[in-house]
Coordinates of C-alpha atoms and ligand atoms in Angstrom, one line a residue:
M1 CA 3.2 -24.5 -3.9
R2 CA 1.2 -27.5 -4.3
L3 CA -2.4 -26.5 -2.9
S4 CA -2.6 -29.8 -1.3
R5 CA 0.5 -28.7 1.3
Y6 CA -1.4 -25.4 1.3
F7 CA -3.4 -23.8 4.1
L8 CA -5.9 -22.0 1.5
P9 CA -8.8 -22.1 4.2
V10 CA -12.1 -20.5 1.1
M11 CA -15.8 -20.0 2.6
R12 CA -17.6 -20.7 -0.2
D13 CA -20.7 -18.0 1.7
T14 CA -20.4 -14.5 1.6
P15 CA -19.5 -13.7 5.7
A16 CA -22.0 -11.7 7.0
E17 CA -20.0 -9.2 8.5
A18 CA -18.5 -7.3 5.5
Q19 CA -19.7 -4.2 3.9
I20 CA -17.6 -3.6 1.6
V21 CA -16.3 -5.9 -1.5
S22 CA -12.7 -6.1 -0.4
H23 CA -13.1 -7.3 2.5
R24 CA -15.7 -9.9 1.7
L25 CA -13.5 -10.9 -0.8
M26 CA -10.2 -11.2 1.8
L27 CA -12.5 -12.6 4.1
R28 CA -13.7 -15.5 1.7
A29 CA -10.3 -15.9 -0.4
G30 CA -8.9 -16.6 2.7
M31 CA -6.1 -14.2 3.1
I32 CA -7.3 -12.9 6.6
R33 CA -9.2 -13.6 9.8
Q34 CA -10.1 -10.9 12.3
Q35 CA -8.4 -11.4 16.1
A36 CA -10.1 -8.1 17.9
A37 CA -11.7 -5.6 16.3
G38 CA -9.5 -4.0 13.6
I39 CA -6.9 -6.7 14.3
Y40 CA -5.9 -8.7 11.8
V41 CA -3.9 -12.5 11.6
W42 CA -2.3 -12.2 7.6
L43 CA -2.9 -15.8 6.2
P44 CA -0.7 -17.1 4.0
L45 CA -2.1 -15.7 0.6
G46 CA -3.0 -12.5 1.9
L47 CA 0.6 -11.8 3.9
R48 CA 2.3 -12.6 0.2
V49 CA 0.3 -10.6 -1.7
L50 CA 0.9 -7.7 1.3
K51 CA 5.0 -8.3 1.3
K52 CA 4.8 -7.9 -1.9
I53 CA 3.4 -4.5 -1.9
E54 CA 5.7 -4.0 0.7
Q55 CA 8.6 -4.5 -1.9
V56 CA 7.1 -2.1 -4.4
V57 CA 6.9 0.5 -2.1
R58 CA 10.4 -0.8 -0.8
E59 CA 11.7 -0.5 -4.2
E60 CA 10.1 2.5 -5.7
Q61 CA 11.5 4.6 -2.2
N62 CA 15.0 3.2 -2.1
R63 CA 15.3 4.5 -5.6
A64 CA 14.3 8.2 -4.2
G65 CA 17.3 8.2 -2.6
A66 CA 14.8 7.0 1.1
V67 CA 16.9 5.0 2.9
E68 CA 15.1 1.9 5.5
I69 CA 15.6 1.7 9.0
L70 CA 13.1 -0.5 11.8
M71 CA 12.2 1.6 14.5
P72 CA 10.0 -0.3 17.1
T73 CA 6.5 -0.3 17.9
I74 CA 6.9 0.5 21.3
Q75 CA 7.8 3.7 22.3
S76 CA 8.4 6.0 25.7
A77 CA 5.7 8.7 26.1
D78 CA 8.6 10.7 27.5
L79 CA 9.7 11.3 23.3
W80 CA 6.1 12.6 23.4
R81 CA 6.3 14.8 26.1
E82 CA 9.5 16.3 24.2
S83 CA 7.3 17.6 21.3
G84 CA 4.5 17.9 23.5
R85 CA 2.2 15.2 21.5
Y86 CA 1.4 12.9 24.4
E87 CA -1.7 14.7 25.7
A88 CA -2.5 16.4 22.5
Y89 CA -2.9 13.0 20.8
G90 CA -6.1 11.7 22.3
A91 CA -7.9 8.8 22.3
E92 CA -6.5 7.0 19.2
M93 CA -3.3 6.5 21.0
L94 CA -3.0 2.9 22.9
R95 CA -1.0 4.0 26.3
I96 CA 0.9 1.1 27.4
Q97 CA 2.2 0.9 31.5
D98 CA 5.2 -1.4 31.7
R99 CA 6.7 -3.2 35.0
H100 CA 8.2 0.2 36.3
E101 CA 5.4 2.3 35.6
R102 CA 6.7 3.7 33.2
A103 CA 4.5 5.2 30.4
M104 CA 5.1 3.7 26.6
L105 CA 2.7 3.5 23.8
F106 CA 1.7 1.9 20.5
G107 CA 3.2 4.1 17.9
P108 CA 0.5 5.4 15.5
T109 CA 3.4 7.4 13.4
A110 CA 6.8 7.8 14.4
E111 CA 7.8 11.9 14.2
E112 CA 9.8 11.6 17.5
V113 CA 11.2 8.3 17.5
V114 CA 12.8 9.1 14.0
T115 CA 14.4 13.0 15.1
D116 CA 16.0 11.4 18.2
V117 CA 17.8 9.0 15.9
F118 CA 18.1 12.0 13.9
R119 CA 19.8 14.1 16.5
A120 CA 22.2 11.5 18.3
F121 CA 23.5 11.1 14.5
V122 CA 23.7 14.2 12.8
K123 CA 24.7 17.7 13.6
S124 CA 26.1 19.1 9.7
Y125 CA 24.6 20.3 6.7
R126 CA 27.2 18.1 4.9
D127 CA 24.9 14.6 6.2
L128 CA 22.1 16.4 4.1
P129 CA 19.7 15.6 2.6
L130 CA 18.7 13.0 4.6
N131 CA 15.2 10.5 4.4
L132 CA 15.1 7.7 6.6
Y133 CA 12.2 5.0 6.3
N134 CA 10.6 2.0 7.6
I135 CA 7.4 -0.3 7.0
Q136 CA 5.9 -1.3 10.8
W137 CA 3.3 -1.9 12.4
K138 CA 1.5 1.1 13.8
F139 CA -2.1 0.8 16.0
R140 CA -4.7 4.0 16.3
D141 CA -7.6 3.1 18.6
E142 CA -10.3 3.9 15.4
V143 CA -13.3 5.1 17.3
R144 CA -14.6 2.5 14.0
P145 CA -12.4 0.1 12.6
R146 CA -14.4 -1.3 9.5
F147 CA -14.1 -2.4 6.1
G148 CA -11.9 -5.0 6.7
V149 CA -8.1 -3.8 6.3
M150 CA -8.8 -0.8 5.0
R151 CA -9.4 1.2 8.5
G152 CA -8.1 -1.0 11.5
R153 CA -6.6 -0.3 14.6
E154 CA -3.5 -2.4 14.1
F155 CA -2.0 -1.6 10.2
L156 CA 1.2 -1.6 8.2
M157 CA 1.9 1.6 7.5
K158 CA 5.5 3.1 5.5
D159 CA 6.0 5.8 7.1
A160 CA 9.4 8.3 5.6
Y161 CA 10.9 11.1 7.1
S162 CA 12.8 13.9 5.6
F163 CA 15.6 16.4 7.2
D164 CA 16.6 19.1 5.4
L165 CA 18.6 22.0 5.8
D166 CA 16.1 24.7 4.7
E167 CA 12.6 24.7 3.6
A168 CA 13.9 25.3 -0.1
G169 CA 16.1 21.7 0.5
A170 CA 12.7 20.2 2.4
R171 CA 10.6 21.3 -0.5
A172 CA 12.7 19.2 -3.0
A173 CA 12.3 16.3 -0.5
Y174 CA 8.6 16.7 -1.1
N175 CA 8.8 16.9 -4.6
R176 CA 11.0 13.1 -4.7
M177 CA 8.7 11.0 -2.6
F178 CA 5.4 13.0 -4.3
V179 CA 6.5 11.9 -7.4
A180 CA 7.8 8.2 -5.8
Y181 CA 4.0 8.3 -4.8
L182 CA 3.5 8.6 -8.6
N183 CA 5.3 5.5 -9.9
T184 CA 4.7 3.4 -6.3
F185 CA 0.6 3.2 -6.9
A186 CA 1.2 2.9 -10.8
R187 CA 3.0 0.2 -10.6
L188 CA 0.2 -1.5 -8.2
G189 CA -1.6 -0.5 -10.8
L190 CA -4.1 2.0 -9.6
K191 CA -4.8 5.9 -10.6
A192 CA -3.9 7.9 -8.2
I193 CA -4.6 11.3 -7.7
P194 CA -2.1 14.0 -5.6
M195 CA -4.7 16.5 -3.6
R196 CA -4.1 19.3 -1.5
A197 CA -4.9 18.2 2.4
D198 CA -5.0 19.2 5.7
T199 CA -2.5 18.8 8.0
G200 CA -4.3 17.9 11.1
P201 CA -2.6 16.1 14.3
I202 CA 1.3 16.1 12.1
G203 CA 1.1 19.8 11.3
G204 CA 2.6 22.2 8.9
D205 CA 1.6 23.8 6.3
L206 CA 2.3 21.9 2.9
S207 CA 0.2 18.2 2.0
H208 CA -1.2 16.7 -0.4
E209 CA -3.5 12.9 0.0
F210 CA -3.1 10.3 -2.5
I211 CA -6.2 9.1 -3.1
I212 CA -7.3 6.2 -5.4
L213 CA -11.3 5.5 -7.2
A214 CA -12.5 2.9 -5.8
E215 CA -16.7 2.7 -5.5
T216 CA -16.8 2.4 -1.8
G217 CA -14.7 5.0 -1.0
E218 CA -14.9 6.9 2.1
S219 CA -14.5 10.3 0.6
Q220 CA -15.8 12.3 -2.4
V221 CA -13.7 13.3 -5.6
F222 CA -13.8 15.6 -7.1
C223 CA -11.2 16.6 -10.1
D224 CA -9.9 17.4 -13.4
R225 CA -10.0 13.8 -15.6
D226 CA -6.1 14.7 -17.2
L227 CA -5.1 14.1 -13.4
V228 CA -6.6 10.6 -13.5
D229 CA -4.9 10.3 -17.4
M230 CA -1.5 11.2 -16.9
A231 CA 0.9 8.9 -17.1
A232 CA 3.4 7.9 -14.0
P233 CA 6.7 9.9 -14.7
G234 CA 8.8 6.3 -14.2
D235 CA 12.7 7.0 -14.4
V236 CA 13.2 10.2 -13.7
D237 CA 16.4 12.1 -11.6
F238 CA 15.0 12.3 -8.5
Y239 CA 17.9 15.0 -7.8
G240 CA 17.3 17.0 -10.3
D241 CA 14.1 19.4 -10.6
L242 CA 11.1 17.6 -10.3
Q243 CA 8.8 20.9 -10.1
P244 CA 7.3 20.1 -13.1
I245 CA 6.0 16.8 -13.3
V246 CA 4.8 18.1 -9.3
D247 CA 3.4 21.0 -10.7
A248 CA 1.5 19.1 -13.8
R249 CA -0.2 17.6 -11.3
T250 CA -1.0 20.6 -8.6
T251 CA -2.3 22.8 -10.9
L252 CA -4.8 20.9 -11.7
Y253 CA -8.7 20.8 -9.7
A254 CA -8.6 17.8 -7.1
A255 CA -11.0 18.1 -4.0
T256 CA -12.4 15.8 -1.4
D257 CA -16.4 16.5 -0.6
D258 CA -15.8 18.4 2.9
M259 CA -13.6 21.1 0.6
H260 CA -14.9 21.3 -2.8
D261 CA -17.1 24.4 -2.9
A262 CA -19.4 23.2 -6.1
A263 CA -20.0 26.5 -7.6
E264 CA -15.7 26.7 -8.0
F265 CA -15.9 23.4 -9.3
E266 CA -17.7 24.8 -11.9
K267 CA -15.3 27.5 -13.4
R268 CA -11.9 25.7 -13.1
V269 CA -12.7 22.6 -14.8
P270 CA -14.2 22.7 -18.2
E271 CA -17.3 19.9 -18.5
S272 CA -15.8 17.3 -20.3
R273 CA -12.9 17.0 -17.6
R274 CA -14.9 16.7 -14.9
L275 CA -14.6 14.1 -12.6
S276 CA -16.3 13.2 -9.9
A277 CA -16.1 9.6 -7.9
R278 CA -15.2 7.8 -4.6
G279 CA -11.9 7.9 -3.6
I280 CA -9.4 5.9 -0.8
E281 CA -6.8 7.8 0.4
V282 CA -3.6 5.2 0.4
G283 CA -1.4 8.1 1.5
H284 CA -0.5 11.0 2.9
I285 CA 2.4 13.7 2.5
F286 CA 3.5 16.3 4.4
Y287 CA 5.7 18.8 4.9
F288 CA 6.4 20.6 8.1
G289 CA 9.9 22.8 8.5
E290 CA 10.3 23.1 12.7
K291 CA 7.4 21.5 14.0
Y292 CA 9.5 18.8 16.0
S293 CA 12.9 19.8 15.6
K294 CA 12.7 23.1 17.5
P295 CA 11.1 21.4 20.3
M296 CA 13.4 18.6 20.5
K297 CA 16.3 20.4 19.6
A298 CA 17.5 18.2 16.2
N299 CA 19.8 21.2 14.9
V300 CA 22.5 21.3 12.2
M301 CA 25.5 23.1 11.9
G302 CA 24.8 25.6 8.6
P303 CA 27.8 26.6 5.6
D304 CA 27.9 29.6 7.7
G305 CA 29.0 28.0 11.6
Q306 CA 24.8 28.5 12.2
E307 CA 23.4 26.0 14.9
K308 CA 19.7 25.4 13.4
P309 CA 16.8 23.4 13.5
V310 CA 16.4 21.3 10.8
H311 CA 13.6 21.1 8.0
M312 CA 10.9 18.0 8.4
G313 CA 8.5 16.2 6.4
S314 CA 6.8 12.9 6.8
Y315 CA 5.8 10.5 3.9
G316 CA 3.4 7.8 5.0
I317 CA 1.2 5.1 3.1
G318 CA -0.9 2.6 4.1
V319 CA 0.2 -0.6 3.1
S320 CA -2.5 -2.8 4.4
R321 CA -4.8 -0.8 3.2
L322 CA -3.8 -1.1 -0.4
V323 CA -4.3 -5.3 -0.1
G324 CA -8.3 -3.7 -0.2
G325 CA -7.3 -1.4 -1.9
V326 CA -6.0 -2.7 -5.2
I327 CA -8.9 -5.3 -4.3
E328 CA -12.0 -2.5 -4.7
A329 CA -10.1 -1.0 -8.0
S330 CA -9.8 -4.9 -9.2
H331 CA -12.5 -6.7 -9.1
D332 CA -15.7 -9.0 -10.4
E333 CA -18.7 -11.2 -9.9
A334 CA -15.9 -14.8 -9.2
G335 CA -13.7 -12.6 -7.4
I336 CA -10.4 -10.6 -7.1
I337 CA -8.3 -9.8 -10.1
W338 CA -4.8 -9.0 -9.0
P339 CA -2.4 -6.9 -11.4
E340 CA 0.8 -9.5 -11.6
S341 CA 2.8 -7.0 -10.2
I342 CA 1.5 -8.2 -6.4
A343 CA -0.5 -11.3 -7.5
P344 CA -0.1 -13.9 -4.9
F345 CA 0.9 -16.3 -7.5
D346 CA 1.7 -16.2 -11.1
I347 CA -0.2 -18.8 -12.3
A348 CA -2.7 -21.5 -11.4
V349 CA -2.2 -24.4 -12.9
V350 CA -5.5 -26.7 -12.6
N351 CA -5.1 -30.8 -12.7
L352 CA -8.6 -31.1 -13.8
K353 CA -8.5 -35.0 -12.8
A354 CA -5.9 -35.9 -10.5
G355 CA -4.9 -39.0 -10.1
D356 CA -5.6 -39.4 -14.2
A357 CA -1.6 -40.3 -15.0
N358 CA -1.6 -38.3 -17.9
A359 CA -3.2 -35.5 -16.3
D360 CA -1.0 -35.8 -12.9
A361 CA 2.1 -36.5 -15.6
A362 CA 1.0 -33.0 -17.3
A363 CA 0.8 -30.7 -14.0
E364 CA 3.2 -32.0 -12.7
Q365 CA 5.7 -31.4 -15.6
A366 CA 3.8 -27.9 -15.8
Y367 CA 4.7 -27.4 -12.4
A368 CA 7.9 -28.0 -12.6
A369 CA 8.5 -25.5 -15.7
L370 CA 7.3 -22.6 -14.4
T371 CA 9.2 -23.1 -11.4
K372 CA 12.2 -23.5 -13.0
A373 CA 11.7 -20.2 -15.4
G374 CA 11.3 -18.0 -12.3
R375 CA 7.7 -18.3 -12.2
D376 CA 6.2 -18.8 -8.6
P377 CA 2.9 -21.1 -9.7
L378 CA 0.6 -22.0 -7.4
L379 CA -0.5 -26.1 -8.2
D380 CA -4.0 -27.2 -7.7
D381 CA -3.4 -31.1 -7.6
T382 CA -6.5 -31.9 -5.2
D383 CA -9.2 -33.9 -6.3
A384 CA -12.0 -31.6 -5.5
R385 CA -14.7 -31.2 -7.9
P386 CA -13.6 -28.7 -11.7
G387 CA -16.1 -26.3 -10.8
T388 CA -14.7 -26.1 -7.5
K389 CA -11.5 -26.1 -8.5
F390 CA -12.4 -22.6 -11.1
S391 CA -13.8 -20.8 -8.6
T392 CA -11.5 -21.3 -6.2
M393 CA -8.7 -19.7 -8.7
D394 CA -11.0 -17.5 -10.1
L395 CA -11.8 -16.1 -6.2
I396 CA -8.3 -15.8 -5.8
G397 CA -6.7 -14.0 -8.8
A398 CA -3.8 -15.0 -10.0
P399 CA -3.5 -13.6 -13.9
Y400 CA -3.2 -16.9 -15.3
Q401 CA -5.0 -20.3 -14.9
L402 CA -3.1 -22.7 -16.5
I403 CA -5.5 -25.7 -17.3
I404 CA -4.7 -29.5 -17.4
G405 CA -7.1 -32.5 -18.3
P406 CA -7.5 -35.8 -19.4
K407 CA -10.1 -34.9 -22.3
G408 CA -7.9 -32.2 -23.3
L409 CA -4.3 -34.0 -23.7
E410 CA -6.0 -36.9 -25.8
K411 CA -6.8 -34.0 -28.6
G412 CA -3.2 -32.7 -27.3
V413 CA -3.7 -29.5 -25.7
V414 CA -3.7 -27.5 -22.9
E415 CA -6.3 -24.2 -21.6
I416 CA -4.6 -20.9 -20.8
K417 CA -7.4 -18.6 -19.3
T418 CA -6.6 -14.9 -18.9
R419 CA -8.4 -14.2 -15.4
K420 CA -8.8 -10.6 -16.0
T421 CA -10.0 -11.2 -19.4
G422 CA -11.6 -13.8 -19.1
A423 CA -10.5 -15.0 -22.7
R424 CA -9.5 -18.7 -23.2
E425 CA -7.1 -20.1 -25.8
E426 CA -6.0 -23.8 -26.8
L427 CA -1.9 -24.8 -27.4
S428 CA -0.1 -27.4 -26.7
L429 CA 1.5 -27.8 -23.2
E430 CA 4.5 -26.8 -24.4
A431 CA 3.2 -23.4 -26.5
A432 CA 1.2 -22.4 -23.3
L433 CA 4.7 -23.3 -20.8
N434 CA 6.7 -21.5 -23.1
R435 CA 4.0 -18.7 -23.4
L436 CA 3.4 -18.7 -19.8
S437 CA 7.7 -18.8 -18.8
A438 CA 7.6 -15.6 -20.7
A439 CA 4.9 -13.8 -19.5
Ligands
ATP501 P1 -7.7 8.9 7.7 O1 -7.4 10.0 7.1 O2 -7.9 7.3 6.2 O3 -7.5 8.0 9.0 P2 -4.6 9.5 8.2 O4 -5.3 11.0 7.1 O5 -5.1 9.5 10.0 O6 -5.9 8.6 7.8 P3 -2.2 9.3 7.9 O7 -1.3 10.1 9.5 O8 -2.0 10.4 6.5 O9 -3.7 9.0 7.9 O10 -1.2 7.8 7.9 C1 -0.8 7.0 6.0 C2 -1.6 6.4 5.6 O11 -1.4 5.1 6.8 C3 -3.3 7.0 5.0 O12 -2.7 7.3 4.4 C4 -3.6 5.8 5.3 O13 -3.4 5.1 4.0 C5 -3.1 4.7 5.8 N1 -4.0 4.7 7.8 C6 -4.2 5.7 8.5 N2 -5.0 4.9 9.2 C7 -5.0 4.0 8.8 C8 -6.3 3.1 9.2 N3 -7.0 2.8 11.0 N4 -6.0 1.5 8.9 C9 -5.1 1.1 7.0 N5 -5.0 2.1 6.8 C10 -4.3 3.5 8.0
MG502 MG1 -4.2 10.9 5.9

C-alpha cells in the first residue's frame, strides 16, 4: 500500500474522550471512528487488524474441528420465546419490530438460532460430535459502553456451539475449545489465563473465562504465576485425550476479585508464585447440557434407539475487543507495537525525501521487492517531514521500519528499525531486502 493513496486519518492530539490507552491509540492511529455510543466505523487500518485477528481465530477453530457457518444478525423473537430467554434477557437486548409488527431482535448471542439449525438437520448420534461456529456482529445495549471497542454495543464475536450425545462427549468438545483458545491467544502474542467462571444468562454448570493481563483491565486477577508462564499446547491431536492439558491449568489457582477470598489464596499458592494483576476477559466458554435442546426439542437418536436432547456448549471470543486488548498488552509512549501475526502492515518503508531521485528509486525498489516476496509493506511516499513520518510509523506500529534517505544512500546504506526494541541497524539496501523478505 502507498500512503499517498491510502486513507489513514491519524490524529496528533490525544483525544479527550478516551480514558484508556488502547482507545486513545486506536483513535490517534485512525483505526476507528465512533458513530454512536458503543458503535464504530472500522477505518482501513483498524479493519486490517480486525480481519487478521478474525483469521487467526478462524484457523484455530478449524484446527479444533469446528465448522464455520454464518448466522443472521437479526433474529426472530419467537425462537427466543421457545427457549424462555426472550423475557429473561432484559434491557441489553435490542428489540426490533418489522413492518408486519413481528417481534425481531439484533442477536446478542446465537444459542437459539444454532439450536434451530441443528434440530432441522441432525437426528442421529452418527452425525456427532458437531461444532458449528460463526464470526458475526452482535449487539448488546450495554448500560455503560466505554473504552472504545473493548466494551462496545455492537461488537464482533466468534461464537461456537458444540453438540454431543452425552456429557462425556460434551466435555471432550469443551476441552477442544479450551485448548484451541490457548493456542489462539498465544498466536496473538497474549498471555491468557483460563479462570473458572459464573455462567450468567447463558446458564449451565461448567464455564471458564479467558483473561489477558493488562494494566487497564476491568477486573483484578489473582493467580498462580505458573499459569501465565505455561506455554500453549500447539500442535495436538484434538480428538485424542486433552484432559491432561486442561487439568494442568484448571488445577492451578486463578480468580477475579469478585470470587477471590484472600485467605484461601494465601493458602493455595506459594508466595513466590502469587500473581495479582488487572485483566480483560477476551473469551468465555460454557457447557450447559440440555438447557436449550430440551425446551427447543433438539433431540438425537442414540445407539440404543432412544431419542434424547443433545448436549450443548457455547464458546465465545471477543474478536473486536481483542483489537483493543492486544494494544493494551503491547504499546509504548510512541504508539502501538503489533505482534507480527496480526500487524496491519509487516513493514513500513519510509522514504525520507520523496522527490529525490535516488531515494525514490530505492524506495520503489524496496516496495516492489517486498511485495513480490509476499510481504505486506506500507510505503510512505508522501512529502511530509521526516519527524512526522517517524511518529506516524511508530504510532501505527508495523513490526519493522525500512528507512531510506538520500544521505544514507550516498554512503550505500539504509536503516532497519525494529519497532518493539527500537534497535536500529544500517546495512545495504540489498541486505535489508533479503532480511525483510525472509522475516
Ligand atoms: P463481559 O463480562 O465483559 O460483559 P460477557 O460475559 O457478557 O462479557 P460473553 O457472553 O461471555 O460476554 O461473550 C463472549 C465474549 O464476547 C466475551 O468474552 C468478550 O470478549 C466479548 N464481549 C462481550 N461483551 C462485549 C462488549 N460489550 N464489547 C466487546 N466485546 C464483548
Ligand atoms: Mg463472559
